[in-house]
PDB file of C-alpha atoms in Angstrom:
ATOM      1  CA  ILE A  19      18.075   5.452 -76.388  1.00 44.00           C
ATOM      2  CA  LEU A  20      17.401   8.937 -76.152  1.00 47.00           C
ATOM      3  CA  ILE A  21      14.944   8.733 -73.857  1.00 49.00           C
ATOM      4  CA  THR A  22      16.993   6.246 -71.764  1.00 53.00           C
ATOM      5  CA  VAL A  23      19.393   9.020 -71.081  1.00 52.00           C
ATOM      6  CA  ASP A  24      17.314  11.228 -70.441  1.00 57.00           C
ATOM      7  CA  PHE A  25      16.316   8.825 -67.975  1.00 56.00           C
ATOM      8  CA  MET A  26      19.030   8.512 -66.011  1.00 57.00           C
ATOM      9  CA  LYS A  27      19.829  12.105 -66.352  1.00 59.00           C
ATOM     10  CA  ASN A  28      16.930  12.724 -64.688  1.00 60.00           C
ATOM     11  CA  LEU A  29      17.304   9.669 -61.728  1.00 60.00           C
ATOM     12  CA  LYS A  30      20.906  11.207 -61.306  1.00 63.00           C
ATOM     13  CA  ASN A  31      19.082  14.358 -60.290  1.00 61.00           C
ATOM     14  CA  LEU A  32      16.926  12.867 -58.556  1.00 62.00           C
ATOM     15  CA  ILE A  33      18.987  11.257 -56.290  1.00 63.00           C
ATOM     16  CA  LEU A  34      21.301  14.772 -56.161  1.00 58.00           C
ATOM     17  CA  ALA A  35      18.080  16.510 -55.160  1.00 61.00           C
ATOM     18  CA  THR A  36      16.918  13.945 -52.344  1.00 62.00           C
ATOM     19  CA  LEU A  37      20.842  12.950 -51.140  1.00 57.00           C
ATOM     20  CA  LEU A  38      22.242  16.809 -51.382  1.00 54.00           C
ATOM     21  CA  PRO A  39      19.853  18.157 -48.683  1.00 57.00           C
ATOM     22  CA  LEU A  40      21.598  15.605 -46.311  1.00 56.00           C
ATOM     23  CA  ILE A  41      24.968  15.669 -46.908  1.00 55.00           C
ATOM     24  CA  ILE A  42      24.635  19.607 -45.934  1.00 56.00           C
ATOM     25  CA  SER A  43      22.320  19.541 -43.385  1.00 56.00           C
ATOM     26  CA  CYS A  44      23.062  21.531 -40.231  1.00 54.00           C
ATOM     27  CA  ASP A  45      22.828  18.264 -38.156  1.00 55.00           C
ATOM     28  CA  PHE A  46      25.788  17.053 -39.800  1.00 53.00           C
ATOM     29  CA  PHE A  47      27.849  20.274 -39.050  1.00 54.00           C
ATOM     30  CA  GLU A  48      26.317  20.407 -35.622  1.00 56.00           C
ATOM     31  CA  SER A  49      29.289  20.001 -32.283  1.00 55.00           C
ATOM     32  CA  THR A  50      28.655  16.977 -30.179  1.00 62.00           C
ATOM     33  CA  GLU A  51      31.464  18.840 -27.487  1.00 70.00           C
ATOM     34  CA  ILE A  52      30.490  18.461 -23.942  1.00 64.00           C
ATOM     35  CA  SER A  53      30.960  20.446 -21.783  1.00 68.00           C
ATOM     36  CA  GLU A  54      33.690  19.477 -18.725  1.00 67.00           C
ATOM     37  CA  LYS A  55      30.852  20.289 -16.162  1.00 67.00           C
ATOM     38  CA  LYS A  56      28.384  18.108 -17.965  1.00 64.00           C
ATOM     39  CA  ILE A  57      31.942  15.296 -17.837  1.00 56.00           C
ATOM     40  CA  GLU A  58      32.109  15.182 -14.185  1.00 58.00           C
ATOM     41  CA  SER A  59      28.569  14.997 -13.614  1.00 60.00           C
ATOM     42  CA  ALA A  60      28.164  12.373 -15.499  1.00 61.00           C
ATOM     43  CA  SER A  61      31.841  10.954 -13.682  1.00 62.00           C
ATOM     44  CA  LYS A  62      30.773  11.567  -9.961  1.00 66.00           C
ATOM     45  CA  TRP A  63      30.246   8.360  -8.691  1.00 63.00           C
ATOM     46  CA  SER A  64      26.100   7.458  -7.583  1.00 67.00           C
ATOM     47  CA  LYS A  65      23.970   5.358  -5.581  1.00 73.00           C
ATOM     48  CA  ASP A  66      23.354   3.412  -8.781  1.00 74.00           C
ATOM     49  CA  ASP A  67      26.516   2.833  -9.714  1.00 80.00           C
ATOM     50  CA  GLN A  68      27.955  -0.670  -9.108  1.00 87.00           C
ATOM     51  CA  PRO A  69      30.818  -0.817  -6.291  1.00 88.00           C
ATOM     52  CA  PRO A  70      33.389  -3.580  -6.534  1.00 92.00           C
ATOM     53  CA  THR A  71      32.374  -6.908  -5.022  1.00 92.00           C
ATOM     54  CA  TYR A  72      32.872 -10.398  -5.013  1.00 94.00           C
ATOM     55  CA  PRO A  73      30.598 -12.993  -6.394  1.00 95.00           C
ATOM     56  CA  GLU A  74      29.162 -14.465  -3.489  1.00 95.00           C
ATOM     57  CA  CYS A  75      27.883 -10.379  -2.610  1.00 94.00           C
ATOM     58  CA  GLU A  76      26.256  -9.852  -5.794  1.00 91.00           C
ATOM     59  CA  ALA A  77      23.451 -11.552  -5.054  1.00 93.00           C
ATOM     60  CA  LEU A  78      22.644  -8.343  -1.675  1.00 93.00           C
ATOM     61  CA  SER A  79      21.698  -5.190  -2.606  1.00 91.00           C
ATOM     62  CA  LEU A  80      24.350  -2.389  -2.782  1.00 87.00           C
ATOM     63  CA  ASP A  81      24.696  -1.133   0.660  1.00 88.00           C
ATOM     64  CA  ALA A  82      24.567  -4.687   1.863  1.00 92.00           C
ATOM     65  CA  GLN A  83      26.990  -6.030  -1.185  1.00 91.00           C
ATOM     66  CA  VAL A  84      29.755  -2.806   0.437  1.00 90.00           C
ATOM     67  CA  ASP A  85      28.760  -4.221   3.946  1.00 93.00           C
ATOM     68  CA  CYS A  86      29.917  -8.103   2.565  1.00 94.00           C
ATOM     69  CA  MET A  87      32.828  -6.959   0.286  1.00 93.00           C
ATOM     70  CA  SER A  88      34.276  -5.210   3.818  1.00 92.00           C
ATOM     71  CA  ASP A  89      33.590  -8.803   5.910  1.00 94.00           C
ATOM     72  CA  ILE A  90      35.643 -10.144   3.413  1.00 95.00           C
ATOM     73  CA  LEU A  91      38.548  -7.930   3.100  1.00 94.00           C
ATOM     74  CA  SER A  92      38.652  -7.580   6.758  1.00 92.00           C
ATOM     75  CA  SER A  93      38.726 -11.314   7.702  1.00 93.00           C
ATOM     76  CA  TYR A  94      41.091 -12.004   5.109  1.00 95.00           C
ATOM     77  CA  ILE A  95      43.637  -8.983   6.074  1.00 93.00           C
ATOM     78  CA  THR A  96      43.660 -10.013   9.346  1.00 90.00           C
ATOM     79  CA  GLU A  97      43.900 -13.978   8.549  1.00 92.00           C
ATOM     80  CA  TYR A  98      47.059 -12.776   6.624  1.00 93.00           C
ATOM     81  CA  VAL A  99      48.430 -10.151   9.511  1.00 89.00           C
ATOM     82  CA  SER A 100      47.781 -12.928  12.673  1.00 87.00           C
ATOM     83  CA  SER A 101      49.350 -16.200  10.155  1.00 91.00           C
ATOM     84  CA  SER A 102      52.567 -13.641   9.983  1.00 88.00           C
ATOM     85  CA  ASN A 103      53.676 -14.146  13.601  1.00 82.00           C
ATOM     86  CA  LEU A 104      54.937 -10.202  13.684  1.00 81.00           C
ATOM     87  CA  LEU A 105      56.140  -8.639  17.101  1.00 83.00           C
ATOM     88  CA  ALA A 106      55.659  -6.487  18.524  1.00 85.00           C
ATOM     89  CA  ASN A 107      58.028  -4.079  20.729  1.00 86.00           C
ATOM     90  CA  GLY A 108      55.371  -3.051  22.446  1.00 85.00           C
ATOM     91  CA  ASP A 109      51.354  -2.503  23.726  1.00 89.00           C
ATOM     92  CA  ILE A 110      49.459  -1.098  20.645  1.00 88.00           C
ATOM     93  CA  ASP A 111      45.295  -0.475  20.785  1.00 91.00           C
ATOM     94  CA  GLU A 112      44.746   1.712  17.532  1.00 91.00           C
ATOM     95  CA  GLU A 113      43.140   1.572  14.768  1.00 92.00           C
ATOM     96  CA  ILE A 114      44.377   2.918  11.481  1.00 93.00           C
ATOM     97  CA  LEU A 115      43.241   3.472   7.951  1.00 94.00           C
ATOM     98  CA  LEU A 116      44.030   1.079   4.449  1.00 95.00           C
ATOM     99  CA  ILE A 117      42.615   2.959   1.665  1.00 95.00           C
ATOM    100  CA  ILE A 118      42.823   0.303  -0.719  1.00 96.00           C
ATOM    101  CA  LYS A 119      42.517   1.050  -4.951  1.00 96.00           C
ATOM    102  CA  ILE A 120      40.732  -1.526  -6.708  1.00 96.00           C
ATOM    103  CA  ASP A 121      41.856  -0.939 -10.629  1.00 96.00           C
ATOM    104  CA  LYS A 122      39.248  -1.944 -13.407  1.00 95.00           C
ATOM    105  CA  GLU A 123      40.277  -5.329 -13.357  1.00 96.00           C
ATOM    106  CA  GLY A 124      40.013  -5.722  -9.835  1.00 95.00           C
ATOM    107  CA  PHE A 125      43.418  -6.120  -8.912  1.00 97.00           C
ATOM    108  CA  PHE A 126      43.934  -4.663  -5.688  1.00 97.00           C
ATOM    109  CA  SER A 127      46.903  -2.619  -4.382  1.00 96.00           C
ATOM    110  CA  LEU A 128      47.407  -0.584  -1.347  1.00 96.00           C
ATOM    111  CA  SER A 129      47.239   3.479  -1.975  1.00 95.00           C
ATOM    112  CA  GLU A 130      47.616   5.060   1.485  1.00 95.00           C
ATOM    113  CA  LEU A 131      47.805   3.743   5.654  1.00 94.00           C
ATOM    114  CA  GLN A 132      46.668   6.841   7.633  1.00 93.00           C
ATOM    115  CA  ASN A 133      47.055   6.778  11.398  1.00 91.00           C
ATOM    116  CA  ILE A 134      49.658   4.348  11.469  1.00 90.00           C
ATOM    117  CA  LYS A 135      52.388   6.989  12.906  1.00 88.00           C
ATOM    118  CA  ASN A 136      51.722   5.104  16.447  1.00 83.00           C
ATOM    119  CA  ILE A 137      52.325   1.956  15.064  1.00 89.00           C
ATOM    120  CA  ILE A 138      55.196   1.935  13.492  1.00 88.00           C
ATOM    121  CA  GLU A 139      56.960   2.806  16.312  1.00 88.00           C
ATOM    122  CA  PHE A 140      55.799  -0.709  17.887  1.00 88.00           C
ATOM    123  CA  LEU A 141      55.716  -2.923  15.051  1.00 88.00           C
ATOM    124  CA  PRO A 142      58.309  -1.455  12.262  1.00 88.00           C
ATOM    125  CA  ASP A 143      57.421  -4.242   9.487  1.00 89.00           C
ATOM    126  CA  ILE A 144      53.444  -3.662   9.317  1.00 91.00           C
ATOM    127  CA  GLU A 145      53.484  -1.566   5.617  1.00 93.00           C
ATOM    128  CA  ASN A 146      55.032  -4.323   4.139  1.00 93.00           C
ATOM    129  CA  LEU A 147      53.280  -6.639   5.714  1.00 94.00           C
ATOM    130  CA  LEU A 148      49.890  -4.662   4.815  1.00 95.00           C
ATOM    131  CA  SER A 149      51.031  -3.974   1.789  1.00 96.00           C
ATOM    132  CA  ASP A 150      51.488  -7.393   0.673  1.00 96.00           C
ATOM    133  CA  ALA A 151      48.487  -8.684   2.427  1.00 96.00           C
ATOM    134  CA  VAL A 152      46.052  -6.338   0.159  1.00 96.00           C
ATOM    135  CA  ILE A 153      48.040  -6.985  -3.343  1.00 96.00           C
ATOM    136  CA  SER A 154      47.727 -10.776  -2.378  1.00 96.00           C
ATOM    137  CA  LEU A 155      43.536 -10.208  -2.197  1.00 96.00           C
ATOM    138  CA  PRO A 156      41.744 -12.834  -4.222  1.00 96.00           C
ATOM    139  CA  GLN A 157      40.894 -10.400  -7.780  1.00 96.00           C
ATOM    140  CA  ALA A 158      37.429  -9.108  -7.149  1.00 95.00           C
ATOM    141  CA  LEU A 159      34.740  -8.130  -9.697  1.00 93.00           C
ATOM    142  CA  PRO A 160      35.409  -4.453 -10.706  1.00 93.00           C
ATOM    143  CA  ALA A 161      33.195  -1.377  -9.706  1.00 91.00           C
ATOM    144  CA  THR A 162      30.695  -0.488 -13.079  1.00 89.00           C
ATOM    145  CA  LYS A 163      29.630   3.251 -13.569  1.00 85.00           C
ATOM    146  CA  THR A 164      26.372   2.326 -14.612  1.00 79.00           C
ATOM    147  CA  ASN A 165      25.261   5.559 -17.068  1.00 76.00           C
ATOM    148  CA  VAL A 166      27.537   4.596 -18.796  1.00 77.00           C
ATOM    149  CA  GLY A 167      28.027   1.119 -18.438  1.00 79.00           C
ATOM    150  CA  THR A 168      32.031   1.316 -18.009  1.00 86.00           C
ATOM    151  CA  LEU A 169      34.398  -0.783 -15.722  1.00 90.00           C
ATOM    152  CA  VAL A 170      36.223   2.001 -12.648  1.00 90.00           C
ATOM    153  CA  GLU A 171      39.126   1.892 -10.438  1.00 92.00           C
ATOM    154  CA  THR A 172      37.895   3.041  -7.560  1.00 91.00           C
ATOM    155  CA  LYS A 173      38.783   3.611  -3.785  1.00 92.00           C
ATOM    156  CA  PHE A 174      38.141   2.484  -0.524  1.00 87.00           C
ATOM    157  CA  THR A 175      38.818   3.456   3.064  1.00 92.00           C
ATOM    158  CA  LEU A 176      39.049  -0.361   5.185  1.00 93.00           C
ATOM    159  CA  PRO A 177      39.600   0.572   9.092  1.00 93.00           C
ATOM    160  CA  ILE A 178      41.688  -2.101  10.829  1.00 90.00           C
ATOM    161  CA  GLN A 179      41.768  -2.759  15.156  1.00 90.00           C
ATOM    162  CA  ILE A 180      45.797  -3.295  15.830  1.00 87.00           C
ATOM    163  CA  ILE A 181      46.199  -5.408  19.092  1.00 86.00           C
ATOM    164  CA  ALA A 182      49.411  -6.066  19.790  1.00 82.00           C
ATOM    165  CA  SER A 183      51.017  -7.076  23.085  1.00 82.00           C
ATOM    166  CA  ALA A 184      54.776  -6.615  23.609  1.00 79.00           C
ATOM    167  CA  SER A 185      56.519  -9.929  23.097  1.00 63.00           C
ATOM    168  CA  LYS A 186      58.485 -11.321  25.770  1.00 61.00           C
TER     169      LYS A 186
END
């Protein structure tokens, strides 16, 4: 029985001798804090990141996906505005910029309208109409930040040409 007790003592000491250096290793206490500069650099959009898209655009190159997505959105918004039978108070031929937000789930919202001041005078309801058009866009596949593999919110600018004649 004395041999067994010594063996157990030695085994316990051997285990402690093996595990203790691992537990108190310098690597165990090393800081994993990442600098703001590294976070900012990793967060910037790169050419390898996946932009938001629709399934019918997925097989295309990344640049072509952006064009495909823009074409689909322009088409949908143009159709939405045209079908509204909005009446203009004057002649308009202006380009506006829609800043569209696409959230992490692929849903759209209108973030901002630029170059709209001249148009509001002749089409007072245009802001609400464009906002409704953007909100009603079909859900897209959201953007992916590929270096971290996570879905991200994005914004992009969509130019829209507004052409209307005064209603008579």
